[in-house]
Amino acid sequence: VDEPAADDAAAQLDEIAAELYALPPDDFTAARNARAAASDRTLAARVKSLRKPTAAAWAVDLLARDGQLAEALQLAGALREAQDDLDGAELARLGRQRRALVAALATQAVDLAADRGVSVSAAARADVEKTINAAVMDAAAAAAVMTARLVRPLEATGFDAVDVSDAVGGSLPGVPDA
C-alpha cells in the first residue's frame, strides 16, 4: 500500500466526516449519501461506511467542536499525576472536581444540542456524562472525543482502557486503522 496515498485518503475521509458529523443527526444519512455519490468509487465506499452518530455522541461532538473540553482534559492530566503519586487527598479533591465538571459539561452539551433543535433524552444525557468521564479518565477516549467525529458513546469501567473501536467516523489520531 502506498503510504502517502493512504494518508491522503484518510485525511480526505476525515475532512468529509467532520463536515457530516457537524450536521444534526436527522440530516446525516441524506448528506452522507450525497457526499458518497459525489466522490470517486474508493472514497465513496468509505464515506458510505460512516455511521450516523447517536444523539449522545453528537452532543459530545458539539462540545468538542465548541472548544469546551480543554479544561476537562487538563484535569485529566492532573488526575493521572495524582494517581501516579498515589496522593489520596489530592485524588479525592480531583475526583469531586471531575464529577462536578463532567456534570456541568453534560448539561452544556445538552443545551448546545437544544440550541440546534435536537433534544437529548435522559438516557442519552447519561451517555453524554459517561463519554465525557471516559475522556477525562482515558487518553485514547480523549483523543476519540477531540476528533468531534464520535458516533457512539464511550464508557470508562474502572481502570481498564476504554474501548474506542468503531467509536469514531474516519481515522483516530494515534490509533492505527483496524
mmCIF file of N, CA and C in Angstrom, residues 34-168:
data_model
loop_
_atom_site.group_PDB
_atom_site.id
_atom_site.type_symbol
_atom_site.label_atom_id
_atom_site.label_comp_id
_atom_site.label_asym_id
_atom_site.label_seq_id
_atom_site.Cartn_x
_atom_site.Cartn_y
_atom_site.Cartn_z
ATOM 1 N N ALA A 34 -25.272 11.765 -0.303
ATOM 2 C CA ALA A 34 -24.973 12.752 -1.345
ATOM 3 C C ALA A 34 -23.457 12.902 -1.516
ATOM 4 N N ARG A 35 -22.712 12.946 -0.390
ATOM 5 C CA ARG A 35 -21.242 13.068 -0.467
ATOM 6 C C ARG A 35 -20.643 11.824 -1.116
ATOM 7 N N ALA A 36 -21.185 10.659 -0.780
ATOM 8 C CA ALA A 36 -20.686 9.405 -1.364
ATOM 9 C C ALA A 36 -20.920 9.409 -2.879
ATOM 10 N N ALA A 37 -22.108 9.861 -3.298
ATOM 11 C CA ALA A 37 -22.448 9.901 -4.729
ATOM 12 C C ALA A 37 -21.533 10.857 -5.493
ATOM 13 N N ALA A 38 -21.042 11.894 -4.824
ATOM 14 C CA ALA A 38 -20.194 12.893 -5.471
ATOM 15 C C ALA A 38 -18.708 12.543 -5.394
ATOM 16 N N SER A 39 -18.372 11.391 -4.792
ATOM 17 C CA SER A 39 -16.963 11.001 -4.604
ATOM 18 C C SER A 39 -16.565 9.904 -5.584
ATOM 19 N N ASP A 40 -15.235 9.726 -5.748
ATOM 20 C CA ASP A 40 -14.779 8.614 -6.591
ATOM 21 C C ASP A 40 -15.126 7.290 -5.887
ATOM 22 N N ARG A 41 -15.050 6.188 -6.631
ATOM 23 C CA ARG A 41 -15.560 4.905 -6.129
ATOM 24 C C ARG A 41 -14.932 4.478 -4.799
ATOM 25 N N THR A 42 -13.613 4.598 -4.691
ATOM 26 C CA THR A 42 -12.924 4.153 -3.473
ATOM 27 C C THR A 42 -13.361 4.990 -2.274
ATOM 28 N N LEU A 43 -13.345 6.312 -2.451
ATOM 29 C CA LEU A 43 -13.742 7.200 -1.354
ATOM 30 C C LEU A 43 -15.227 7.041 -1.058
ATOM 31 N N ALA A 44 -16.035 6.874 -2.090
ATOM 32 C CA ALA A 44 -17.484 6.728 -1.907
ATOM 33 C C ALA A 44 -17.807 5.577 -0.965
ATOM 34 N N ALA A 45 -17.110 4.459 -1.129
ATOM 35 C CA ALA A 45 -17.351 3.293 -0.263
ATOM 36 C C ALA A 45 -17.021 3.627 1.189
ATOM 37 N N ARG A 46 -15.936 4.356 1.387
ATOM 38 C CA ARG A 46 -15.536 4.720 2.752
ATOM 39 C C ARG A 46 -16.504 5.744 3.351
ATOM 40 N N VAL A 47 -16.962 6.703 2.543
ATOM 41 C CA VAL A 47 -17.936 7.694 3.017
ATOM 42 C C VAL A 47 -19.233 6.983 3.389
ATOM 43 N N LYS A 48 -19.663 6.075 2.530
ATOM 44 C CA LYS A 48 -20.911 5.327 2.745
ATOM 45 C C LYS A 48 -20.854 4.519 4.040
ATOM 46 N N SER A 49 -19.636 4.117 4.458
ATOM 47 C CA SER A 49 -19.486 3.298 5.669
ATOM 48 C C SER A 49 -19.539 4.131 6.958
ATOM 49 N N LEU A 50 -19.530 5.468 6.824
ATOM 50 C CA LEU A 50 -19.618 6.313 8.029
ATOM 51 C C LEU A 50 -20.986 6.102 8.682
ATOM 52 N N ARG A 51 -20.965 5.859 9.990
ATOM 53 C CA ARG A 51 -22.205 5.593 10.710
ATOM 54 C C ARG A 51 -22.805 6.878 11.276
ATOM 55 N N LYS A 52 -24.124 6.920 11.289
ATOM 56 C CA LYS A 52 -24.855 8.040 11.879
ATOM 57 C C LYS A 52 -24.552 8.074 13.379
ATOM 58 N N PRO A 53 -24.249 9.258 13.926
ATOM 59 C CA PRO A 53 -23.939 9.324 15.356
ATOM 60 C C PRO A 53 -25.200 9.186 16.214
ATOM 61 N N THR A 54 -25.029 8.612 17.402
ATOM 62 C CA THR A 54 -26.128 8.615 18.364
ATOM 63 C C THR A 54 -26.304 10.057 18.844
ATOM 64 N N ALA A 55 -27.446 10.353 19.439
ATOM 65 C CA ALA A 55 -27.692 11.710 19.964
ATOM 66 C C ALA A 55 -26.634 12.076 20.998
ATOM 67 N N ALA A 56 -26.271 11.118 21.845
ATOM 68 C CA ALA A 56 -25.268 11.391 22.892
ATOM 69 C C ALA A 56 -23.911 11.708 22.270
ATOM 70 N N ALA A 57 -23.491 10.892 21.292
ATOM 71 C CA ALA A 57 -22.197 11.117 20.650
ATOM 72 C C ALA A 57 -22.191 12.468 19.944
ATOM 73 N N TRP A 58 -23.297 12.791 19.268
ATOM 74 C CA TRP A 58 -23.380 14.060 18.549
ATOM 75 C C TRP A 58 -23.298 15.245 19.514
ATOM 76 N N ALA A 59 -23.943 15.133 20.666
ATOM 77 C CA ALA A 59 -23.897 16.222 21.659
ATOM 78 C C ALA A 59 -22.471 16.410 22.173
ATOM 79 N N VAL A 60 -21.743 15.308 22.382
ATOM 80 C CA VAL A 60 -20.340 15.411 22.814
ATOM 81 C C VAL A 60 -19.500 16.018 21.693
ATOM 82 N N ASP A 61 -19.790 15.636 20.438
ATOM 83 C CA ASP A 61 -19.091 16.231 19.289
ATOM 84 C C ASP A 61 -19.268 17.751 19.274
ATOM 85 N N LEU A 62 -20.481 18.212 19.593
ATOM 86 C CA LEU A 62 -20.746 19.659 19.651
ATOM 87 C C LEU A 62 -19.813 20.325 20.657
ATOM 88 N N LEU A 63 -19.690 19.725 21.838
ATOM 89 C CA LEU A 63 -18.800 20.276 22.875
ATOM 90 C C LEU A 63 -17.363 20.346 22.377
ATOM 91 N N ALA A 64 -16.924 19.284 21.730
ATOM 92 C CA ALA A 64 -15.540 19.247 21.233
ATOM 93 C C ALA A 64 -15.330 20.335 20.179
ATOM 94 N N ARG A 65 -16.289 20.465 19.238
ATOM 95 C CA ARG A 65 -16.166 21.484 18.198
ATOM 96 C C ARG A 65 -16.213 22.883 18.791
ATOM 97 N N ASP A 66 -16.961 23.037 19.869
ATOM 98 C CA ASP A 66 -17.130 24.329 20.522
ATOM 99 C C ASP A 66 -15.933 24.684 21.417
ATOM 100 N N GLY A 67 -14.964 23.755 21.532
ATOM 101 C CA GLY A 67 -13.766 24.013 22.333
ATOM 102 C C GLY A 67 -14.001 23.940 23.827
ATOM 103 N N GLN A 68 -15.062 23.236 24.251
ATOM 104 C CA GLN A 68 -15.437 23.234 25.662
ATOM 105 C C GLN A 68 -14.791 22.122 26.486
ATOM 106 N N LEU A 69 -13.972 21.285 25.877
ATOM 107 C CA LEU A 69 -13.445 20.137 26.610
ATOM 108 C C LEU A 69 -12.011 20.301 27.103
ATOM 109 N N ALA A 70 -11.371 21.409 26.762
ATOM 110 C CA ALA A 70 -9.963 21.601 27.136
ATOM 111 C C ALA A 70 -9.760 21.524 28.650
ATOM 112 N N GLU A 71 -10.628 22.185 29.422
ATOM 113 C CA GLU A 71 -10.495 22.185 30.889
ATOM 114 C C GLU A 71 -10.604 20.765 31.440
ATOM 115 N N ALA A 72 -11.547 20.006 30.913
ATOM 116 C CA ALA A 72 -11.738 18.631 31.382
ATOM 117 C C ALA A 72 -10.492 17.797 31.110
ATOM 118 N N LEU A 73 -9.884 18.010 29.962
ATOM 119 C CA LEU A 73 -8.723 17.197 29.615
ATOM 120 C C LEU A 73 -7.470 17.655 30.358
ATOM 121 N N GLN A 74 -7.411 18.929 30.768
ATOM 122 C CA GLN A 74 -6.327 19.381 31.645
ATOM 123 C C GLN A 74 -6.471 18.710 33.008
ATOM 124 N N LEU A 75 -7.702 18.644 33.489
ATOM 125 C CA LEU A 75 -7.986 17.977 34.760
ATOM 126 C C LEU A 75 -7.564 16.510 34.678
ATOM 127 N N ALA A 76 -7.781 15.906 33.513
ATOM 128 C CA ALA A 76 -7.431 14.504 33.330
ATOM 129 C C ALA A 76 -5.942 14.274 33.576
ATOM 130 N N GLY A 77 -5.117 15.169 33.059
ATOM 131 C CA GLY A 77 -3.673 15.061 33.278
ATOM 132 C C GLY A 77 -3.333 15.145 34.751
ATOM 133 N N ALA A 78 -3.965 16.074 35.456
ATOM 134 C CA ALA A 78 -3.733 16.228 36.893
ATOM 135 C C ALA A 78 -4.189 14.975 37.651
ATOM 136 N N LEU A 79 -5.315 14.408 37.227
ATOM 137 C CA LEU A 79 -5.820 13.183 37.860
ATOM 138 C C LEU A 79 -4.824 12.034 37.697
ATOM 139 N N ARG A 80 -4.304 11.879 36.483
ATOM 140 C CA ARG A 80 -3.357 10.780 36.248
ATOM 141 C C ARG A 80 -2.074 10.980 37.052
ATOM 142 N N GLU A 81 -1.618 12.239 37.190
ATOM 143 C CA GLU A 81 -0.424 12.522 38.005
ATOM 144 C C GLU A 81 -0.675 12.169 39.458
ATOM 145 N N ALA A 82 -1.828 12.604 39.996
ATOM 146 C CA ALA A 82 -2.153 12.321 41.399
ATOM 147 C C ALA A 82 -2.250 10.810 41.610
ATOM 148 N N GLN A 83 -2.791 10.117 40.619
ATOM 149 C CA GLN A 83 -2.919 8.667 40.701
ATOM 150 C C GLN A 83 -1.523 8.039 40.724
ATOM 151 N N ASP A 84 -0.627 8.541 39.854
ATOM 152 C CA ASP A 84 0.745 8.030 39.820
ATOM 153 C C ASP A 84 1.445 8.287 41.148
ATOM 154 N N ASP A 85 1.184 9.450 41.751
ATOM 155 C CA ASP A 85 1.807 9.807 43.032
ATOM 156 C C ASP A 85 1.091 9.155 44.205
ATOM 157 N N LEU A 86 -0.081 8.551 43.943
ATOM 158 C CA LEU A 86 -0.918 7.946 44.977
ATOM 159 C C LEU A 86 -1.185 8.917 46.127
ATOM 160 N N ASP A 87 -1.497 10.176 45.769
ATOM 161 C CA ASP A 87 -1.839 11.209 46.745
ATOM 162 C C ASP A 87 -3.349 11.126 47.012
ATOM 163 N N GLY A 88 -3.721 10.475 48.110
ATOM 164 C CA GLY A 88 -5.127 10.219 48.432
ATOM 165 C C GLY A 88 -5.978 11.465 48.538
ATOM 166 N N ALA A 89 -5.491 12.469 49.278
ATOM 167 C CA ALA A 89 -6.270 13.695 49.472
ATOM 168 C C ALA A 89 -6.456 14.420 48.141
ATOM 169 N N GLU A 90 -5.397 14.473 47.346
ATOM 170 C CA GLU A 90 -5.465 15.134 46.042
ATOM 171 C C GLU A 90 -6.390 14.360 45.105
ATOM 172 N N LEU A 91 -6.315 13.019 45.148
ATOM 173 C CA LEU A 91 -7.205 12.190 44.331
ATOM 174 C C LEU A 91 -8.664 12.442 44.689
ATOM 175 N N ALA A 92 -8.964 12.523 45.968
ATOM 176 C CA ALA A 92 -10.349 12.748 46.406
ATOM 177 C C ALA A 92 -10.831 14.123 45.936
ATOM 178 N N ARG A 93 -9.977 15.152 46.087
ATOM 179 C CA ARG A 93 -10.345 16.502 45.660
ATOM 180 C C ARG A 93 -10.568 16.543 44.154
ATOM 181 N N LEU A 94 -9.642 15.949 43.398
ATOM 182 C CA LEU A 94 -9.761 15.947 41.945
ATOM 183 C C LEU A 94 -10.963 15.119 41.493
ATOM 184 N N GLY A 95 -11.267 14.052 42.205
ATOM 185 C CA GLY A 95 -12.429 13.225 41.875
ATOM 186 C C GLY A 95 -13.721 14.019 41.992
ATOM 187 N N ARG A 96 -13.838 14.805 43.081
ATOM 188 C CA ARG A 96 -15.026 15.670 43.251
ATOM 189 C C ARG A 96 -15.084 16.713 42.142
ATOM 190 N N GLN A 97 -13.939 17.301 41.840
ATOM 191 C CA GLN A 97 -13.860 18.319 40.786
ATOM 192 C C GLN A 97 -14.251 17.705 39.434
ATOM 193 N N ARG A 98 -13.777 16.480 39.186
ATOM 194 C CA ARG A 98 -14.093 15.783 37.935
ATOM 195 C C ARG A 98 -15.594 15.548 37.811
ATOM 196 N N ARG A 99 -16.226 15.033 38.868
ATOM 197 C CA ARG A 99 -17.666 14.749 38.816
ATOM 198 C C ARG A 99 -18.462 16.023 38.552
ATOM 199 N N ALA A 100 -18.098 17.115 39.216
ATOM 200 C CA ALA A 100 -18.803 18.389 39.018
ATOM 201 C C ALA A 100 -18.594 18.895 37.587
ATOM 202 N N LEU A 101 -17.372 18.795 37.093
ATOM 203 C CA LEU A 101 -17.055 19.267 35.745
ATOM 204 C C LEU A 101 -17.768 18.425 34.690
ATOM 205 N N VAL A 102 -17.770 17.110 34.860
ATOM 206 C CA VAL A 102 -18.436 16.214 33.914
ATOM 207 C C VAL A 102 -19.930 16.531 33.857
ATOM 208 N N ALA A 103 -20.545 16.724 35.022
ATOM 209 C CA ALA A 103 -21.987 17.040 35.064
ATOM 210 C C ALA A 103 -22.259 18.372 34.375
ATOM 211 N N ALA A 104 -21.416 19.378 34.641
ATOM 212 C CA ALA A 104 -21.602 20.697 34.031
ATOM 213 C C ALA A 104 -21.427 20.619 32.509
ATOM 214 N N LEU A 105 -20.424 19.866 32.048
ATOM 215 C CA LEU A 105 -20.195 19.732 30.611
ATOM 216 C C LEU A 105 -21.335 18.968 29.938
ATOM 217 N N ALA A 106 -21.883 17.959 30.619
ATOM 218 C CA ALA A 106 -23.012 17.211 30.057
ATOM 219 C C ALA A 106 -24.209 18.139 29.882
ATOM 220 N N THR A 107 -24.463 18.981 30.873
ATOM 221 C CA THR A 107 -25.558 19.956 30.782
ATOM 222 C C THR A 107 -25.319 20.897 29.603
ATOM 223 N N GLN A 108 -24.072 21.339 29.455
ATOM 224 C CA GLN A 108 -23.718 22.237 28.353
ATOM 225 C C GLN A 108 -23.929 21.558 26.999
ATOM 226 N N ALA A 109 -23.559 20.276 26.893
ATOM 227 C CA ALA A 109 -23.734 19.533 25.638
ATOM 228 C C ALA A 109 -25.216 19.428 25.281
ATOM 229 N N VAL A 110 -26.036 19.122 26.279
ATOM 230 C CA VAL A 110 -27.483 19.004 26.064
ATOM 231 C C VAL A 110 -28.057 20.357 25.626
ATOM 232 N N ASP A 111 -27.576 21.431 26.256
ATOM 233 C CA ASP A 111 -28.029 22.784 25.893
ATOM 234 C C ASP A 111 -27.606 23.147 24.467
ATOM 235 N N LEU A 112 -26.371 22.810 24.094
ATOM 236 C CA LEU A 112 -25.896 23.086 22.730
ATOM 237 C C LEU A 112 -26.758 22.337 21.709
ATOM 238 N N ALA A 113 -27.098 21.085 22.029
ATOM 239 C CA ALA A 113 -27.948 20.293 21.127
ATOM 240 C C ALA A 113 -29.321 20.952 21.008
ATOM 241 N N ALA A 114 -29.890 21.369 22.138
ATOM 242 C CA ALA A 114 -31.212 22.008 22.137
ATOM 243 C C ALA A 114 -31.184 23.291 21.301
ATOM 244 N N ASP A 115 -30.079 24.055 21.400
ATOM 245 C CA ASP A 115 -29.932 25.281 20.602
ATOM 246 C C ASP A 115 -29.995 24.977 19.105
ATOM 247 N N ARG A 116 -29.652 23.742 18.732
ATOM 248 C CA ARG A 116 -29.661 23.330 17.322
ATOM 249 C C ARG A 116 -30.899 22.488 16.992
ATOM 250 N N GLY A 117 -31.882 22.521 17.894
ATOM 251 C CA GLY A 117 -33.150 21.851 17.628
ATOM 252 C C GLY A 117 -33.145 20.346 17.841
ATOM 253 N N VAL A 118 -32.137 19.829 18.563
ATOM 254 C CA VAL A 118 -32.059 18.390 18.818
ATOM 255 C C VAL A 118 -32.243 18.152 20.310
ATOM 256 N N SER A 119 -33.279 17.375 20.662
ATOM 257 C CA SER A 119 -33.480 17.088 22.087
ATOM 258 C C SER A 119 -32.729 15.819 22.449
ATOM 259 N N VAL A 120 -32.146 15.821 23.639
ATOM 260 C CA VAL A 120 -31.356 14.699 24.138
ATOM 261 C C VAL A 120 -32.134 14.079 25.295
ATOM 262 N N SER A 121 -32.486 12.810 25.164
ATOM 263 C CA SER A 121 -33.256 12.115 26.200
ATOM 264 C C SER A 121 -32.433 11.972 27.480
ATOM 265 N N ALA A 122 -33.101 11.586 28.564
ATOM 266 C CA ALA A 122 -32.415 11.373 29.841
ATOM 267 C C ALA A 122 -31.359 10.271 29.702
ATOM 268 N N ALA A 123 -31.703 9.204 28.971
ATOM 269 C CA ALA A 123 -30.746 8.105 28.771
ATOM 270 C C ALA A 123 -29.541 8.585 27.959
ATOM 271 N N ALA A 124 -29.805 9.378 26.926
ATOM 272 C CA ALA A 124 -28.701 9.903 26.104
ATOM 273 C C ALA A 124 -27.850 10.876 26.923
ATOM 274 N N ARG A 125 -28.484 11.652 27.810
ATOM 275 C CA ARG A 125 -27.722 12.571 28.674
ATOM 276 C C ARG A 125 -26.779 11.779 29.574
ATOM 277 N N ALA A 126 -27.257 10.646 30.095
ATOM 278 C CA ALA A 126 -26.398 9.789 30.920
ATOM 279 C C ALA A 126 -25.206 9.290 30.092
ATOM 280 N N ASP A 127 -25.465 8.957 28.806
ATOM 281 C CA ASP A 127 -24.378 8.531 27.917
ATOM 282 C C ASP A 127 -23.394 9.668 27.645
ATOM 283 N N VAL A 128 -23.907 10.903 27.566
ATOM 284 C CA VAL A 128 -23.036 12.075 27.389
ATOM 285 C C VAL A 128 -22.087 12.163 28.587
ATOM 286 N N GLU A 129 -22.638 12.031 29.801
ATOM 287 C CA GLU A 129 -21.805 12.085 31.015
ATOM 288 C C GLU A 129 -20.763 10.978 31.016
ATOM 289 N N LYS A 130 -21.188 9.752 30.690
ATOM 290 C CA LYS A 130 -20.254 8.612 30.676
ATOM 291 C C LYS A 130 -19.130 8.858 29.668
ATOM 292 N N THR A 131 -19.476 9.435 28.515
ATOM 293 C CA THR A 131 -18.488 9.676 27.463
ATOM 294 C C THR A 131 -17.483 10.742 27.892
ATOM 295 N N ILE A 132 -17.976 11.830 28.471
ATOM 296 C CA ILE A 132 -17.070 12.886 28.942
ATOM 297 C C ILE A 132 -16.177 12.339 30.055
ATOM 298 N N ASN A 133 -16.767 11.563 30.952
ATOM 299 C CA ASN A 133 -16.000 10.955 32.033
ATOM 300 C C ASN A 133 -14.917 10.035 31.461
ATOM 301 N N ALA A 134 -15.265 9.241 30.448
ATOM 302 C CA ALA A 134 -14.287 8.348 29.821
ATOM 303 C C ALA A 134 -13.128 9.160 29.234
ATOM 304 N N ALA A 135 -13.446 10.304 28.619
ATOM 305 C CA ALA A 135 -12.404 11.158 28.024
ATOM 306 C C ALA A 135 -11.480 11.720 29.096
ATOM 307 N N VAL A 136 -12.029 11.984 30.273
ATOM 308 C CA VAL A 136 -11.216 12.503 31.375
ATOM 309 C C VAL A 136 -10.322 11.391 31.944
ATOM 310 N N MET A 137 -10.836 10.174 31.948
ATOM 311 C CA MET A 137 -10.128 9.060 32.584
ATOM 312 C C MET A 137 -9.114 8.363 31.672
ATOM 313 N N ASP A 138 -9.281 8.478 30.342
ATOM 314 C CA ASP A 138 -8.512 7.652 29.418
ATOM 315 C C ASP A 138 -8.028 8.482 28.230
ATOM 316 N N ALA A 139 -6.735 8.429 27.954
ATOM 317 C CA ALA A 139 -6.148 9.251 26.886
ATOM 318 C C ALA A 139 -6.694 8.881 25.499
ATOM 319 N N ALA A 140 -6.911 7.580 25.227
ATOM 320 C CA ALA A 140 -7.442 7.178 23.915
ATOM 321 C C ALA A 140 -8.876 7.684 23.757
ATOM 322 N N ALA A 141 -9.655 7.624 24.837
ATOM 323 C CA ALA A 141 -11.028 8.137 24.791
ATOM 324 C C ALA A 141 -11.002 9.642 24.558
ATOM 325 N N ALA A 142 -10.068 10.339 25.203
ATOM 326 C CA ALA A 142 -9.941 11.788 24.997
ATOM 327 C C ALA A 142 -9.620 12.088 23.533
ATOM 328 N N ALA A 143 -8.709 11.322 22.941
ATOM 329 C CA ALA A 143 -8.358 11.521 21.528
ATOM 330 C C ALA A 143 -9.581 11.294 20.642
ATOM 331 N N ALA A 144 -10.365 10.258 20.947
ATOM 332 C CA ALA A 144 -11.572 9.969 20.173
ATOM 333 C C ALA A 144 -12.569 11.116 20.274
ATOM 334 N N VAL A 145 -12.788 11.597 21.482
ATOM 335 C CA VAL A 145 -13.745 12.692 21.711
ATOM 336 C C VAL A 145 -13.289 13.964 21.003
ATOM 337 N N MET A 146 -12.001 14.258 21.063
ATOM 338 C CA MET A 146 -11.496 15.507 20.493
ATOM 339 C C MET A 146 -11.540 15.537 18.965
ATOM 340 N N THR A 147 -11.769 14.389 18.308
ATOM 341 C CA THR A 147 -11.930 14.410 16.848
ATOM 342 C C THR A 147 -13.231 15.115 16.467
ATOM 343 N N ALA A 148 -14.204 15.165 17.397
ATOM 344 C CA ALA A 148 -15.559 15.683 17.135
ATOM 345 C C ALA A 148 -16.241 14.860 16.041
ATOM 346 N N ARG A 149 -15.833 13.578 15.920
ATOM 347 C CA ARG A 149 -16.429 12.663 14.948
ATOM 348 C C ARG A 149 -16.874 11.375 15.644
ATOM 349 N N LEU A 150 -17.282 11.507 16.903
ATOM 350 C CA LEU A 150 -17.738 10.355 17.680
ATOM 351 C C LEU A 150 -19.067 9.865 17.122
ATOM 352 N N VAL A 151 -19.248 8.543 17.016
ATOM 353 C CA VAL A 151 -20.517 8.004 16.526
ATOM 354 C C VAL A 151 -21.278 7.235 17.602
ATOM 355 N N ARG A 152 -20.585 6.888 18.688
ATOM 356 C CA ARG A 152 -21.249 6.184 19.784
ATOM 357 C C ARG A 152 -20.654 6.650 21.109
ATOM 358 N N PRO A 153 -21.431 6.482 22.189
ATOM 359 C CA PRO A 153 -20.902 6.886 23.497
ATOM 360 C C PRO A 153 -19.751 5.976 23.933
ATOM 361 N N LEU A 154 -18.941 6.487 24.839
ATOM 362 C CA LEU A 154 -17.826 5.734 25.424
ATOM 363 C C LEU A 154 -18.100 5.559 26.906
ATOM 364 N N GLU A 155 -17.455 4.570 27.508
ATOM 365 C CA GLU A 155 -17.613 4.392 28.943
ATOM 366 C C GLU A 155 -16.319 3.878 29.548
ATOM 367 N N ALA A 156 -15.909 4.516 30.653
ATOM 368 C CA ALA A 156 -14.742 4.063 31.401
ATOM 369 C C ALA A 156 -15.238 3.100 32.468
ATOM 370 N N THR A 157 -14.667 1.902 32.483
ATOM 371 C CA THR A 157 -15.046 0.924 33.508
ATOM 372 C C THR A 157 -13.806 0.651 34.349
ATOM 373 N N GLY A 158 -13.788 1.217 35.543
ATOM 374 C CA GLY A 158 -12.641 1.023 36.423
ATOM 375 C C GLY A 158 -11.374 1.567 35.808
ATOM 376 N N PHE A 159 -10.309 0.758 35.838
ATOM 377 C CA PHE A 159 -9.017 1.219 35.346
ATOM 378 C C PHE A 159 -8.636 0.568 34.020
ATOM 379 N N ASP A 160 -9.590 -0.172 33.403
ATOM 380 C CA ASP A 160 -9.330 -0.764 32.100
ATOM 381 C C ASP A 160 -9.346 0.322 31.026
ATOM 382 N N ALA A 161 -8.637 0.070 29.922
ATOM 383 C CA ALA A 161 -8.647 1.015 28.800
ATOM 384 C C ALA A 161 -10.064 1.096 28.228
ATOM 385 N N VAL A 162 -10.449 2.286 27.813
ATOM 386 C CA VAL A 162 -11.765 2.490 27.209
ATOM 387 C C VAL A 162 -11.740 1.921 25.789
ATOM 388 N N ASP A 163 -12.796 1.194 25.422
ATOM 389 C CA ASP A 163 -12.899 0.622 24.084
ATOM 390 C C ASP A 163 -13.313 1.729 23.108
ATOM 391 N N VAL A 164 -12.383 2.133 22.243
ATOM 392 C CA VAL A 164 -12.678 3.188 21.273
ATOM 393 C C VAL A 164 -12.850 2.622 19.862
ATOM 394 N N SER A 165 -12.845 1.281 19.730
ATOM 395 C CA SER A 165 -13.019 0.683 18.402
ATOM 396 C C SER A 165 -14.402 1.054 17.869
ATOM 397 N N ASP A 166 -14.455 1.410 16.622
ATOM 398 C CA ASP A 166 -15.718 1.795 15.959
ATOM 399 C C ASP A 166 -16.409 2.992 16.608
ATOM 400 N N ALA A 167 -15.681 3.784 17.384
ATOM 401 C CA ALA A 167 -16.303 4.912 18.082
ATOM 402 C C ALA A 167 -16.238 6.204 17.283
ATOM 403 N N VAL A 168 -15.358 6.242 16.266
ATOM 404 C CA VAL A 168 -15.112 7.480 15.526
ATOM 405 C C VAL A 168 -15.347 7.252 14.034
#
